[in-house]
JSON list of C-alpha atoms in Angstrom, two decimals:
[
{"chain": "I", "resi": 1, "resn": "VAL", "atom": "CA", "xyz": [-6.15, -91.60, 20.37]},
{"chain": "I", "resi": 2, "resn": "ASN", "atom": "CA", "xyz": [-8.85, -92.90, 22.69]},
{"chain": "I", "resi": 3, "resn": "SER", "atom": "CA", "xyz": [-11.16, -91.18, 24.98]},
{"chain": "I", "resi": 4, "resn": "GLU", "atom": "CA", "xyz": [-13.00, -92.50, 28.06]},
{"chain": "I", "resi": 5, "resn": "LEU", "atom": "CA", "xyz": [-15.68, -90.36, 30.21]},
{"chain": "I", "resi": 6, "resn": "HIS", "atom": "CA", "xyz": [-16.25, -91.68, 33.64]},
{"chain": "I", "resi": 7, "resn": "LYS", "atom": "CA", "xyz": [-18.13, -89.62, 36.34]},
{"chain": "I", "resi": 8, "resn": "GLY", "atom": "CA", "xyz": [-17.21, -86.39, 34.80]},
{"chain": "I", "resi": 9, "resn": "ILE", "atom": "CA", "xyz": [-13.48, -87.37, 34.45]},
{"chain": "I", "resi": 10, "resn": "LYS", "atom": "CA", "xyz": [-12.37, -87.63, 30.50]},
{"chain": "I", "resi": 11, "resn": "THR", "atom": "CA", "xyz": [-9.24, -89.78, 30.04]},
{"chain": "I", "resi": 12, "resn": "ILE", "atom": "CA", "xyz": [-7.61, -89.08, 26.68]},
{"chain": "I", "resi": 13, "resn": "GLU", "atom": "CA", "xyz": [-4.93, -91.95, 25.59]},
{"chain": "I", "resi": 14, "resn": "PHE", "atom": "CA", "xyz": [-2.27, -91.64, 22.98]},
{"chain": "I", "resi": 15, "resn": "PHE", "atom": "CA", "xyz": [-0.16, -94.60, 21.54]},
{"chain": "I", "resi": 16, "resn": "HIS", "atom": "CA", "xyz": [2.29, -94.96, 18.87]},
{"chain": "I", "resi": 17, "resn": "PRO", "atom": "CA", "xyz": [4.41, -98.46, 18.68]},
{"chain": "I", "resi": 18, "resn": "LEU", "atom": "CA", "xyz": [7.50, -96.37, 18.21]},
{"chain": "I", "resi": 19, "resn": "SER", "atom": "CA", "xyz": [7.88, -95.10, 21.75]},
{"chain": "I", "resi": 20, "resn": "ASN", "atom": "CA", "xyz": [4.51, -92.91, 21.75]},
{"chain": "I", "resi": 21, "resn": "SER", "atom": "CA", "xyz": [6.04, -90.81, 18.97]},
{"chain": "I", "resi": 22, "resn": "LEU", "atom": "CA", "xyz": [3.64, -88.20, 17.38]},
{"chain": "I", "resi": 23, "resn": "PRO", "atom": "CA", "xyz": [2.93, -88.29, 13.84]},
{"chain": "I", "resi": 24, "resn": "GLY", "atom": "CA", "xyz": [0.49, -85.71, 12.16]},
{"chain": "I", "resi": 25, "resn": "LYS", "atom": "CA", "xyz": [-2.12, -87.91, 12.56]},
{"chain": "I", "resi": 26, "resn": "ILE", "atom": "CA", "xyz": [-1.97, -88.42, 16.24]},
{"chain": "I", "resi": 27, "resn": "LEU", "atom": "CA", "xyz": [-1.28, -84.67, 16.63]},
{"chain": "I", "resi": 28, "resn": "HIS", "atom": "CA", "xyz": [-4.43, -83.90, 14.92]},
{"chain": "I", "resi": 29, "resn": "GLU", "atom": "CA", "xyz": [-6.47, -86.36, 16.87]},
{"chain": "I", "resi": 30, "resn": "LEU", "atom": "CA", "xyz": [-5.09, -85.41, 20.38]},
{"chain": "I", "resi": 31, "resn": "ALA", "atom": "CA", "xyz": [-6.14, -81.54, 19.40]},
{"chain": "I", "resi": 32, "resn": "ALA", "atom": "CA", "xyz": [-9.31, -82.77, 18.59]},
{"chain": "I", "resi": 33, "resn": "ALA", "atom": "CA", "xyz": [-9.94, -84.62, 21.56]},
{"chain": "I", "resi": 34, "resn": "ILE", "atom": "CA", "xyz": [-8.89, -82.10, 23.89]},
{"chain": "I", "resi": 35, "resn": "THR", "atom": "CA", "xyz": [-10.99, -79.53, 22.23]},
{"chain": "I", "resi": 36, "resn": "HIS", "atom": "CA", "xyz": [-14.32, -81.89, 22.11]},
{"chain": "I", "resi": 37, "resn": "ALA", "atom": "CA", "xyz": [-13.56, -82.63, 25.84]},
{"chain": "I", "resi": 38, "resn": "GLY", "atom": "CA", "xyz": [-13.37, -78.89, 26.48]},
{"chain": "I", "resi": 39, "resn": "GLU", "atom": "CA", "xyz": [-16.73, -78.55, 24.90]},
{"chain": "I", "resi": 40, "resn": "ASP", "atom": "CA", "xyz": [-18.58, -81.26, 26.62]},
{"chain": "I", "resi": 41, "resn": "PRO", "atom": "CA", "xyz": [-20.58, -80.19, 29.64]},
{"chain": "I", "resi": 42, "resn": "ASP", "atom": "CA", "xyz": [-20.46, -83.41, 31.00]},
{"chain": "I", "resi": 43, "resn": "VAL", "atom": "CA", "xyz": [-16.53, -83.35, 31.26]},
{"chain": "I", "resi": 44, "resn": "ALA", "atom": "CA", "xyz": [-15.12, -81.90, 34.66]},
{"chain": "I", "resi": 45, "resn": "VAL", "atom": "CA", "xyz": [-11.54, -82.66, 34.13]},
{"chain": "I", "resi": 46, "resn": "ILE", "atom": "CA", "xyz": [-9.27, -84.20, 31.70]},
{"chain": "I", "resi": 47, "resn": "ILE", "atom": "CA", "xyz": [-6.31, -86.62, 32.19]},
{"chain": "I", "resi": 48, "resn": "LEU", "atom": "CA", "xyz": [-3.84, -86.86, 29.50]},
{"chain": "I", "resi": 49, "resn": "ARG", "atom": "CA", "xyz": [-1.72, -90.05, 29.20]},
{"chain": "I", "resi": 50, "resn": "SER", "atom": "CA", "xyz": [0.05, -92.40, 26.98]},
{"chain": "I", "resi": 51, "resn": "ALA", "atom": "CA", "xyz": [-0.28, -96.25, 26.68]},
{"chain": "I", "resi": 52, "resn": "GLY", "atom": "CA", "xyz": [2.37, -98.76, 27.55]},
{"chain": "I", "resi": 53, "resn": "SER", "atom": "CA", "xyz": [4.62, -98.63, 30.53]},
{"chain": "I", "resi": 54, "resn": "ALA", "atom": "CA", "xyz": [8.08, -97.61, 29.08]},
{"chain": "I", "resi": 55, "resn": "THR", "atom": "CA", "xyz": [8.25, -94.00, 27.29]},
{"chain": "I", "resi": 56, "resn": "PHE", "atom": "CA", "xyz": [5.86, -91.21, 27.75]},
{"chain": "I", "resi": 57, "resn": "CYS", "atom": "CA", "xyz": [6.38, -89.63, 24.37]},
{"chain": "I", "resi": 58, "resn": "ALA", "atom": "CA", "xyz": [9.27, -89.55, 21.98]},
{"chain": "I", "resi": 59, "resn": "GLY", "atom": "CA", "xyz": [8.33, -86.67, 20.63]},
{"chain": "I", "resi": 60, "resn": "ALA", "atom": "CA", "xyz": [8.24, -85.98, 16.79]},
{"chain": "I", "resi": 61, "resn": "SER", "atom": "CA", "xyz": [7.85, -88.80, 14.33]},
{"chain": "I", "resi": 62, "resn": "PHE", "atom": "CA", "xyz": [11.10, -89.85, 13.05]},
{"chain": "I", "resi": 63, "resn": "ASP", "atom": "CA", "xyz": [9.55, -91.24, 9.84]},
{"chain": "I", "resi": 64, "resn": "GLU", "atom": "CA", "xyz": [7.71, -87.85, 9.03]},
{"chain": "I", "resi": 65, "resn": "LEU", "atom": "CA", "xyz": [10.61, -85.74, 9.73]},
{"chain": "I", "resi": 66, "resn": "VAL", "atom": "CA", "xyz": [12.52, -87.74, 7.06]},
{"chain": "I", "resi": 67, "resn": "ALA", "atom": "CA", "xyz": [9.74, -87.48, 4.70]},
{"chain": "I", "resi": 68, "resn": "ILE", "atom": "CA", "xyz": [9.31, -83.73, 4.80]},
{"chain": "I", "resi": 69, "resn": "GLN", "atom": "CA", "xyz": [9.99, -82.25, 1.20]},
{"chain": "I", "resi": 70, "resn": "ASN", "atom": "CA", "xyz": [9.49, -78.64, 1.34]},
{"chain": "I", "resi": 71, "resn": "GLU", "atom": "CA", "xyz": [8.60, -75.86, 3.69]},
{"chain": "I", "resi": 72, "resn": "LYS", "atom": "CA", "xyz": [4.65, -76.11, 3.28]},
{"chain": "I", "resi": 73, "resn": "GLU", "atom": "CA", "xyz": [4.79, -79.85, 4.36]},
{"chain": "I", "resi": 74, "resn": "GLY", "atom": "CA", "xyz": [7.24, -78.69, 7.29]},
{"chain": "I", "resi": 75, "resn": "LEU", "atom": "CA", "xyz": [4.70, -75.87, 8.49]},
{"chain": "I", "resi": 76, "resn": "ALA", "atom": "CA", "xyz": [1.87, -78.39, 8.48]},
{"chain": "I", "resi": 77, "resn": "PHE", "atom": "CA", "xyz": [3.94, -81.17, 10.37]},
{"chain": "I", "resi": 78, "resn": "PHE", "atom": "CA", "xyz": [5.11, -79.03, 13.09]},
{"chain": "I", "resi": 79, "resn": "SER", "atom": "CA", "xyz": [1.65, -76.89, 13.35]},
{"chain": "I", "resi": 80, "resn": "GLY", "atom": "CA", "xyz": [0.39, -80.24, 14.74]},
{"chain": "I", "resi": 81, "resn": "PHE", "atom": "CA", "xyz": [2.06, -79.50, 17.80]},
{"chain": "I", "resi": 82, "resn": "ALA", "atom": "CA", "xyz": [1.11, -75.98, 17.84]},
{"chain": "I", "resi": 83, "resn": "ASN", "atom": "CA", "xyz": [-2.53, -77.17, 17.48]},
{"chain": "I", "resi": 84, "resn": "VAL", "atom": "CA", "xyz": [-2.16, -79.48, 20.34]},
{"chain": "I", "resi": 85, "resn": "ILE", "atom": "CA", "xyz": [-0.58, -77.01, 22.83]},
{"chain": "I", "resi": 86, "resn": "ASN", "atom": "CA", "xyz": [-3.10, -74.36, 21.73]},
{"chain": "I", "resi": 87, "resn": "ALA", "atom": "CA", "xyz": [-6.04, -76.84, 22.41]},
{"chain": "I", "resi": 88, "resn": "MET", "atom": "CA", "xyz": [-4.79, -77.53, 25.99]},
{"chain": "I", "resi": 89, "resn": "ARG", "atom": "CA", "xyz": [-4.05, -73.63, 26.65]},
{"chain": "I", "resi": 90, "resn": "THR", "atom": "CA", "xyz": [-7.43, -72.50, 25.63]},
{"chain": "I", "resi": 91, "resn": "CYS", "atom": "CA", "xyz": [-9.59, -75.80, 26.93]},
{"chain": "I", "resi": 92, "resn": "PRO", "atom": "CA", "xyz": [-11.68, -74.55, 29.73]},
{"chain": "I", "resi": 93, "resn": "ARG", "atom": "CA", "xyz": [-10.94, -77.80, 31.87]},
{"chain": "I", "resi": 94, "resn": "PHE", "atom": "CA", "xyz": [-7.96, -78.77, 33.97]},
{"chain": "I", "resi": 95, "resn": "ILE", "atom": "CA", "xyz": [-5.78, -81.00, 32.27]},
{"chain": "I", "resi": 96, "resn": "ILE", "atom": "CA", "xyz": [-3.82, -83.76, 34.57]},
{"chain": "I", "resi": 97, "resn": "GLY", "atom": "CA", "xyz": [-0.76, -85.15, 33.07]},
{"chain": "I", "resi": 98, "resn": "ARG", "atom": "CA", "xyz": [0.11, -88.78, 33.69]},
{"chain": "I", "resi": 99, "resn": "ILE", "atom": "CA", "xyz": [4.06, -89.00, 32.80]},
{"chain": "I", "resi": 100, "resn": "HIS", "atom": "CA", "xyz": [4.80, -92.48, 33.46]},
{"chain": "I", "resi": 101, "resn": "GLY", "atom": "CA", "xyz": [8.35, -92.85, 31.39]},
{"chain": "I", "resi": 102, "resn": "LYS", "atom": "CA", "xyz": [10.88, -90.80, 29.34]},
{"chain": "I", "resi": 103, "resn": "CYS", "atom": "CA", "xyz": [9.82, -87.48, 27.68]},
{"chain": "I", "resi": 104, "resn": "VAL", "atom": "CA", "xyz": [11.70, -86.27, 24.51]},
{"chain": "I", "resi": 105, "resn": "GLY", "atom": "CA", "xyz": [11.06, -82.99, 22.36]},
{"chain": "I", "resi": 106, "resn": "GLY", "atom": "CA", "xyz": [7.50, -82.97, 21.88]},
{"chain": "I", "resi": 107, "resn": "GLY", "atom": "CA", "xyz": [6.73, -85.02, 24.92]},
{"chain": "I", "resi": 108, "resn": "VAL", "atom": "CA", "xyz": [8.45, -82.52, 27.03]},
{"chain": "I", "resi": 109, "resn": "GLY", "atom": "CA", "xyz": [5.89, -79.86, 25.64]},
{"chain": "I", "resi": 110, "resn": "LEU", "atom": "CA", "xyz": [2.88, -81.84, 26.49]},
{"chain": "I", "resi": 111, "resn": "ALA", "atom": "CA", "xyz": [4.22, -81.95, 30.16]},
{"chain": "I", "resi": 112, "resn": "ALA", "atom": "CA", "xyz": [4.68, -78.46, 30.20]},
{"chain": "I", "resi": 113, "resn": "ALA", "atom": "CA", "xyz": [1.21, -77.84, 28.68]},
{"chain": "I", "resi": 114, "resn": "VAL", "atom": "CA", "xyz": [-0.72, -79.81, 31.16]},
{"chain": "I", "resi": 115, "resn": "ASP", "atom": "CA", "xyz": [-2.27, -77.65, 34.16]},
{"chain": "I", "resi": 116, "resn": "TYR", "atom": "CA", "xyz": [-0.89, -80.14, 36.81]},
{"chain": "I", "resi": 117, "resn": "ALA", "atom": "CA", "xyz": [1.71, -83.01, 36.09]},
{"chain": "I", "resi": 118, "resn": "PHE", "atom": "CA", "xyz": [2.16, -86.18, 37.95]},
{"chain": "I", "resi": 119, "resn": "ALA", "atom": "CA", "xyz": [5.29, -88.45, 37.19]},
{"chain": "I", "resi": 120, "resn": "THR", "atom": "CA", "xyz": [7.28, -91.13, 38.08]},
{"chain": "I", "resi": 121, "resn": "GLU", "atom": "CA", "xyz": [11.08, -91.44, 38.89]},
{"chain": "I", "resi": 122, "resn": "ALA", "atom": "CA", "xyz": [11.25, -93.00, 35.69]},
{"chain": "I", "resi": 123, "resn": "ALA", "atom": "CA", "xyz": [10.02, -89.81, 33.78]},
{"chain": "I", "resi": 124, "resn": "GLN", "atom": "CA", "xyz": [13.59, -88.37, 32.71]},
{"chain": "I", "resi": 125, "resn": "VAL", "atom": "CA", "xyz": [13.34, -85.34, 30.00]},
{"chain": "I", "resi": 126, "resn": "GLN", "atom": "CA", "xyz": [15.05, -84.23, 27.12]},
{"chain": "I", "resi": 127, "resn": "LEU", "atom": "CA", "xyz": [14.83, -81.77, 24.48]},
{"chain": "I", "resi": 128, "resn": "SER", "atom": "CA", "xyz": [16.82, -83.33, 21.71]},
{"chain": "I", "resi": 129, "resn": "GLU", "atom": "CA", "xyz": [15.99, -80.99, 18.75]},
{"chain": "I", "resi": 130, "resn": "LEU", "atom": "CA", "xyz": [19.20, -79.16, 18.35]},
{"chain": "I", "resi": 131, "resn": "ALA", "atom": "CA", "xyz": [21.03, -82.22, 18.18]},
{"chain": "I", "resi": 132, "resn": "VAL", "atom": "CA", "xyz": [19.29, -82.89, 14.79]},
{"chain": "I", "resi": 133, "resn": "GLY", "atom": "CA", "xyz": [19.77, -79.26, 13.79]},
{"chain": "I", "resi": 134, "resn": "ILE", "atom": "CA", "xyz": [15.97, -78.03, 14.49]},
{"chain": "I", "resi": 135, "resn": "GLY", "atom": "CA", "xyz": [15.25, -76.46, 17.97]},
{"chain": "I", "resi": 136, "resn": "PRO", "atom": "CA", "xyz": [12.51, -76.83, 20.27]},
{"chain": "I", "resi": 137, "resn": "PHE", "atom": "CA", "xyz": [10.62, -73.65, 18.69]},
{"chain": "I", "resi": 138, "resn": "VAL", "atom": "CA", "xyz": [7.03, -74.65, 18.87]},
{"chain": "I", "resi": 139, "resn": "VAL", "atom": "CA", "xyz": [7.20, -76.23, 22.40]},
{"chain": "I", "resi": 140, "resn": "GLY", "atom": "CA", "xyz": [9.48, -73.62, 23.81]},
{"chain": "I", "resi": 141, "resn": "PRO", "atom": "CA", "xyz": [6.74, -71.06, 25.04]},
{"chain": "I", "resi": 142, "resn": "ALA", "atom": "CA", "xyz": [5.03, -73.67, 26.97]},
{"chain": "I", "resi": 143, "resn": "ILE", "atom": "CA", "xyz": [8.13, -75.19, 28.44]},
{"chain": "I", "resi": 144, "resn": "GLU", "atom": "CA", "xyz": [9.55, -71.64, 29.28]},
{"chain": "I", "resi": 145, "resn": "ARG", "atom": "CA", "xyz": [6.18, -70.60, 30.84]},
{"chain": "I", "resi": 146, "resn": "LYS", "atom": "CA", "xyz": [6.50, -73.64, 33.18]},
{"chain": "I", "resi": 147, "resn": "ILE", "atom": "CA", "xyz": [10.17, -73.62, 34.22]},
{"chain": "I", "resi": 148, "resn": "GLY", "atom": "CA", "xyz": [11.53, -70.35, 33.17]},
{"chain": "I", "resi": 149, "resn": "ILE", "atom": "CA", "xyz": [13.95, -69.15, 30.50]},
{"chain": "I", "resi": 150, "resn": "SER", "atom": "CA", "xyz": [17.05, -70.70, 32.68]},
{"chain": "I", "resi": 151, "resn": "GLY", "atom": "CA", "xyz": [15.47, -74.11, 32.82]},
{"chain": "I", "resi": 152, "resn": "PHE", "atom": "CA", "xyz": [14.37, -74.09, 29.16]},
{"chain": "I", "resi": 153, "resn": "SER", "atom": "CA", "xyz": [17.89, -72.86, 28.04]},
{"chain": "I", "resi": 154, "resn": "GLN", "atom": "CA", "xyz": [19.66, -75.59, 29.92]},
{"chain": "I", "resi": 155, "resn": "LEU", "atom": "CA", "xyz": [17.55, -78.38, 28.24]},
{"chain": "I", "resi": 156, "resn": "ALA", "atom": "CA", "xyz": [17.52, -76.82, 24.69]},
{"chain": "I", "resi": 157, "resn": "ILE", "atom": "CA", "xyz": [21.36, -75.89, 24.61]},
{"chain": "I", "resi": 158, "resn": "ASP", "atom": "CA", "xyz": [22.55, -79.43, 26.19]},
{"chain": "I", "resi": 159, "resn": "ALA", "atom": "CA", "xyz": [20.12, -81.54, 23.57]},
{"chain": "I", "resi": 160, "resn": "SER", "atom": "CA", "xyz": [21.79, -84.90, 24.51]},
{"chain": "I", "resi": 161, "resn": "MET", "atom": "CA", "xyz": [21.47, -84.47, 28.34]},
{"chain": "I", "resi": 162, "resn": "TRP", "atom": "CA", "xyz": [18.91, -86.42, 30.36]},
{"chain": "I", "resi": 163, "resn": "ARG", "atom": "CA", "xyz": [17.50, -84.70, 33.41]},
{"chain": "I", "resi": 164, "resn": "ASN", "atom": "CA", "xyz": [15.76, -86.64, 35.90]},
{"chain": "I", "resi": 165, "resn": "ALA", "atom": "CA", "xyz": [12.31, -86.41, 37.25]},
{"chain": "I", "resi": 166, "resn": "ASN", "atom": "CA", "xyz": [13.41, -84.78, 40.49]},
{"chain": "I", "resi": 167, "resn": "TRP", "atom": "CA", "xyz": [15.29, -82.16, 38.42]},
{"chain": "I", "resi": 168, "resn": "ALA", "atom": "CA", "xyz": [11.88, -81.50, 36.54]},
{"chain": "I", "resi": 169, "resn": "ARG", "atom": "CA", "xyz": [9.80, -81.19, 39.81]},
{"chain": "I", "resi": 170, "resn": "ARG", "atom": "CA", "xyz": [12.22, -78.87, 41.22]},
{"chain": "I", "resi": 171, "resn": "LYS", "atom": "CA", "xyz": [12.08, -76.66, 38.03]},
{"chain": "I", "resi": 172, "resn": "GLY", "atom": "CA", "xyz": [8.37, -76.87, 38.21]},
{"chain": "I", "resi": 173, "resn": "LEU", "atom": "CA", "xyz": [7.53, -79.01, 35.25]},
{"chain": "I", "resi": 174, "resn": "PHE", "atom": "CA", "xyz": [6.16, -81.93, 37.49]},
{"chain": "I", "resi": 175, "resn": "ALA", "atom": "CA", "xyz": [4.04, -80.93, 40.32]},
{"chain": "I", "resi": 176, "resn": "GLU", "atom": "CA", "xyz": [4.36, -84.57, 41.96]},
{"chain": "I", "resi": 177, "resn": "VAL", "atom": "CA", "xyz": [6.96, -87.18, 41.52]},
{"chain": "I", "resi": 178, "resn": "TYR", "atom": "CA", "xyz": [6.10, -91.02, 42.80]},
{"chain": "I", "resi": 179, "resn": "GLU", "atom": "CA", "xyz": [8.14, -94.22, 43.08]},
{"chain": "I", "resi": 180, "resn": "ASN", "atom": "CA", "xyz": [5.86, -96.13, 40.61]},
{"chain": "I", "resi": 181, "resn": "THR", "atom": "CA", "xyz": [2.67, -96.00, 38.66]},
{"chain": "I", "resi": 182, "resn": "ALA", "atom": "CA", "xyz": [0.70, -97.49, 41.18]},
{"chain": "I", "resi": 183, "resn": "SER", "atom": "CA", "xyz": [1.34, -94.47, 43.67]},
{"chain": "I", "resi": 184, "resn": "MET", "atom": "CA", "xyz": [1.21, -91.96, 40.90]},
{"chain": "I", "resi": 185, "resn": "ASP", "atom": "CA", "xyz": [-2.18, -93.25, 39.81]},
{"chain": "I", "resi": 186, "resn": "GLU", "atom": "CA", "xyz": [-3.67, -93.23, 43.20]},
{"chain": "I", "resi": 187, "resn": "ALA", "atom": "CA", "xyz": [-2.65, -89.61, 43.60]},
{"chain": "I", "resi": 188, "resn": "ILE", "atom": "CA", "xyz": [-4.13, -88.90, 40.25]},
{"chain": "I", "resi": 189, "resn": "GLY", "atom": "CA", "xyz": [-7.17, -90.60, 41.21]},
{"chain": "I", "resi": 190, "resn": "ARG", "atom": "CA", "xyz": [-7.48, -88.38, 44.36]},
{"chain": "I", "resi": 191, "resn": "LEU", "atom": "CA", "xyz": [-7.05, -85.36, 42.58]},
{"chain": "I", "resi": 192, "resn": "SER", "atom": "CA", "xyz": [-9.19, -85.91, 39.45]},
{"chain": "I", "resi": 193, "resn": "LEU", "atom": "CA", "xyz": [-12.19, -86.81, 41.93]},
{"chain": "I", "resi": 194, "resn": "SER", "atom": "CA", "xyz": [-11.76, -83.87, 43.69]},
{"chain": "I", "resi": 195, "resn": "LEU", "atom": "CA", "xyz": [-11.64, -81.64, 40.77]},
{"chain": "I", "resi": 196, "resn": "SER", "atom": "CA", "xyz": [-14.78, -83.40, 39.45]},
{"chain": "I", "resi": 197, "resn": "LEU", "atom": "CA", "xyz": [-16.50, -82.28, 42.51]},
{"chain": "I", "resi": 198, "resn": "SER", "atom": "CA", "xyz": [-15.51, -78.83, 41.94]},
{"chain": "I", "resi": 199, "resn": "SER", "atom": "CA", "xyz": [-17.39, -75.98, 40.48]},
{"chain": "I", "resi": 200, "resn": "PRO", "atom": "CA", "xyz": [-16.61, -76.02, 36.61]},
{"chain": "I", "resi": 201, "resn": "VAL", "atom": "CA", "xyz": [-17.08, -72.27, 36.49]},
{"chain": "I", "resi": 202, "resn": "ALA", "atom": "CA", "xyz": [-14.64, -71.31, 39.23]},
{"chain": "I", "resi": 203, "resn": "MET", "atom": "CA", "xyz": [-12.15, -73.99, 37.56]},
{"chain": "I", "resi": 204, "resn": "ALA", "atom": "CA", "xyz": [-12.40, -72.38, 34.08]},
{"chain": "I", "resi": 205, "resn": "GLU", "atom": "CA", "xyz": [-11.98, -68.82, 35.71]},
{"chain": "I", "resi": 206, "resn": "MET", "atom": "CA", "xyz": [-8.83, -70.05, 37.21]},
{"chain": "I", "resi": 207, "resn": "LYS", "atom": "CA", "xyz": [-7.56, -71.52, 34.18]},
{"chain": "I", "resi": 208, "resn": "LYS", "atom": "CA", "xyz": [-7.89, -68.10, 32.45]},
{"chain": "I", "resi": 209, "resn": "ILE", "atom": "CA", "xyz": [-5.70, -66.50, 35.10]},
{"chain": "I", "resi": 210, "resn": "PHE", "atom": "CA", "xyz": [-3.32, -69.40, 35.03]},
{"chain": "I", "resi": 211, "resn": "TRP", "atom": "CA", "xyz": [-2.81, -68.88, 31.32]},
{"chain": "I", "resi": 212, "resn": "GLU", "atom": "CA", "xyz": [-2.80, -65.12, 30.92]},
{"chain": "I", "resi": 213, "resn": "GLY", "atom": "CA", "xyz": [-0.23, -63.39, 28.79]},
{"chain": "I", "resi": 214, "resn": "THR", "atom": "CA", "xyz": [-0.42, -66.43, 26.31]},
{"chain": "I", "resi": 215, "resn": "GLU", "atom": "CA", "xyz": [-3.25, -65.01, 24.06]},
{"chain": "I", "resi": 216, "resn": "HIS", "atom": "CA", "xyz": [-0.79, -64.46, 21.36]},
{"chain": "I", "resi": 217, "resn": "TRP", "atom": "CA", "xyz": [0.16, -68.07, 20.87]},
{"chain": "I", "resi": 218, "resn": "ASP", "atom": "CA", "xyz": [-2.21, -68.51, 18.13]},
{"chain": "I", "resi": 219, "resn": "VAL", "atom": "CA", "xyz": [-0.05, -66.21, 16.20]},
{"chain": "I", "resi": 220, "resn": "LEU", "atom": "CA", "xyz": [3.25, -67.28, 17.99]},
{"chain": "I", "resi": 221, "resn": "LEU", "atom": "CA", "xyz": [3.44, -70.97, 17.72]},
{"chain": "I", "resi": 222, "resn": "PRO", "atom": "CA", "xyz": [2.55, -71.28, 14.14]},
{"chain": "I", "resi": 223, "resn": "GLN", "atom": "CA", "xyz": [5.23, -68.78, 13.59]},
{"chain": "I", "resi": 224, "resn": "ARG", "atom": "CA", "xyz": [7.67, -71.06, 15.48]},
{"chain": "I", "resi": 225, "resn": "ALA", "atom": "CA", "xyz": [6.23, -73.97, 13.36]},
{"chain": "I", "resi": 226, "resn": "ALA", "atom": "CA", "xyz": [7.59, -72.18, 10.39]},
{"chain": "I", "resi": 227, "resn": "ILE", "atom": "CA", "xyz": [11.09, -71.80, 11.75]},
{"chain": "I", "resi": 228, "resn": "SER", "atom": "CA", "xyz": [11.33, -75.65, 12.40]},
{"chain": "I", "resi": 229, "resn": "GLY", "atom": "CA", "xyz": [9.77, -76.23, 8.89]},
{"chain": "I", "resi": 230, "resn": "ARG", "atom": "CA", "xyz": [12.48, -74.51, 7.38]},
{"chain": "I", "resi": 231, "resn": "LEU", "atom": "CA", "xyz": [15.14, -75.88, 9.42]},
{"chain": "I", "resi": 232, "resn": "VAL", "atom": "CA", "xyz": [14.21, -79.53, 8.90]},
{"chain": "I", "resi": 233, "resn": "LEU", "atom": "CA", "xyz": [14.93, -79.07, 5.11]},
{"chain": "I", "resi": 234, "resn": "SER", "atom": "CA", "xyz": [18.55, -77.92, 5.91]},
{"chain": "I", "resi": 235, "resn": "GLU", "atom": "CA", "xyz": [21.58, -80.22, 4.65]},
{"chain": "I", "resi": 236, "resn": "PHE", "atom": "CA", "xyz": [22.81, -80.46, 8.37]},
{"chain": "I", "resi": 237, "resn": "THR", "atom": "CA", "xyz": [19.20, -81.92, 9.44]},
{"chain": "I", "resi": 238, "resn": "LYS", "atom": "CA", "xyz": [18.87, -83.89, 6.30]},
{"chain": "I", "resi": 239, "resn": "ASN", "atom": "CA", "xyz": [22.16, -85.56, 6.80]},
{"chain": "I", "resi": 240, "resn": "THR", "atom": "CA", "xyz": [21.80, -86.18, 10.37]},
{"chain": "I", "resi": 241, "resn": "LEU", "atom": "CA", "xyz": [18.53, -87.79, 9.82]},
{"chain": "I", "resi": 242, "resn": "GLU", "atom": "CA", "xyz": [19.88, -89.88, 7.38]},
{"chain": "I", "resi": 243, "resn": "MET", "atom": "CA", "xyz": [22.85, -91.07, 9.57]},
{"chain": "I", "resi": 244, "resn": "ARG", "atom": "CA", "xyz": [20.43, -91.96, 12.16]},
{"chain": "I", "resi": 245, "resn": "SER", "atom": "CA", "xyz": [18.06, -93.87, 9.96]},
{"chain": "I", "resi": 246, "resn": "ILE", "atom": "CA", "xyz": [21.01, -96.12, 8.92]},
{"chain": "I", "resi": 247, "resn": "ASN", "atom": "CA", "xyz": [22.15, -96.67, 12.36]}
]
């Protein structure tokens, strides 16, 4: 995770060589970077992005899922997603998402938890958790908040189905969709500059209003993490992960 501040605009970028997947270390660093940016008086707005030009985020680290041996380890891993979403939720700065490619699982959760998401036409979305016997429990509240229970259930139930960027825009997950990254980056630059010149107090108050009704997530998301932490130990999930590792 790398952070860069320029004229009030804080860019937070994460990277993993396996399609920008999210192991515990990156999740921890992401939560810390977002929290720190929210506490920095020199930061007016945050841009969240990932490196590379292919996948935006492949979700949970497959290697770490396979390595989980007990419920304590499962809770600790999935709590990483809970901590990132709660950091984004409570951060007093608006967070702009730059979604340049496919989003899977936890990646969809990140896209849902930003305050304003820009995407390219390559930004397909998929909640694949049920296919491996888990379920999008931790990221579910953020996704449901953004696209409603109907859209969330469609993604969660048909776990092998990719939805395109225009589907995500119609549902409200993405605010704007562009043909390519150059056009998207131009639009991000325009909005981030505008926000960097706006009242930080007014924006912080607006963000509180936008996230009203989520105060219980400090308790809810860890509870959801515990569900995922138990399910990842099931025979079904262990067998599915093993087969996928062989293939």
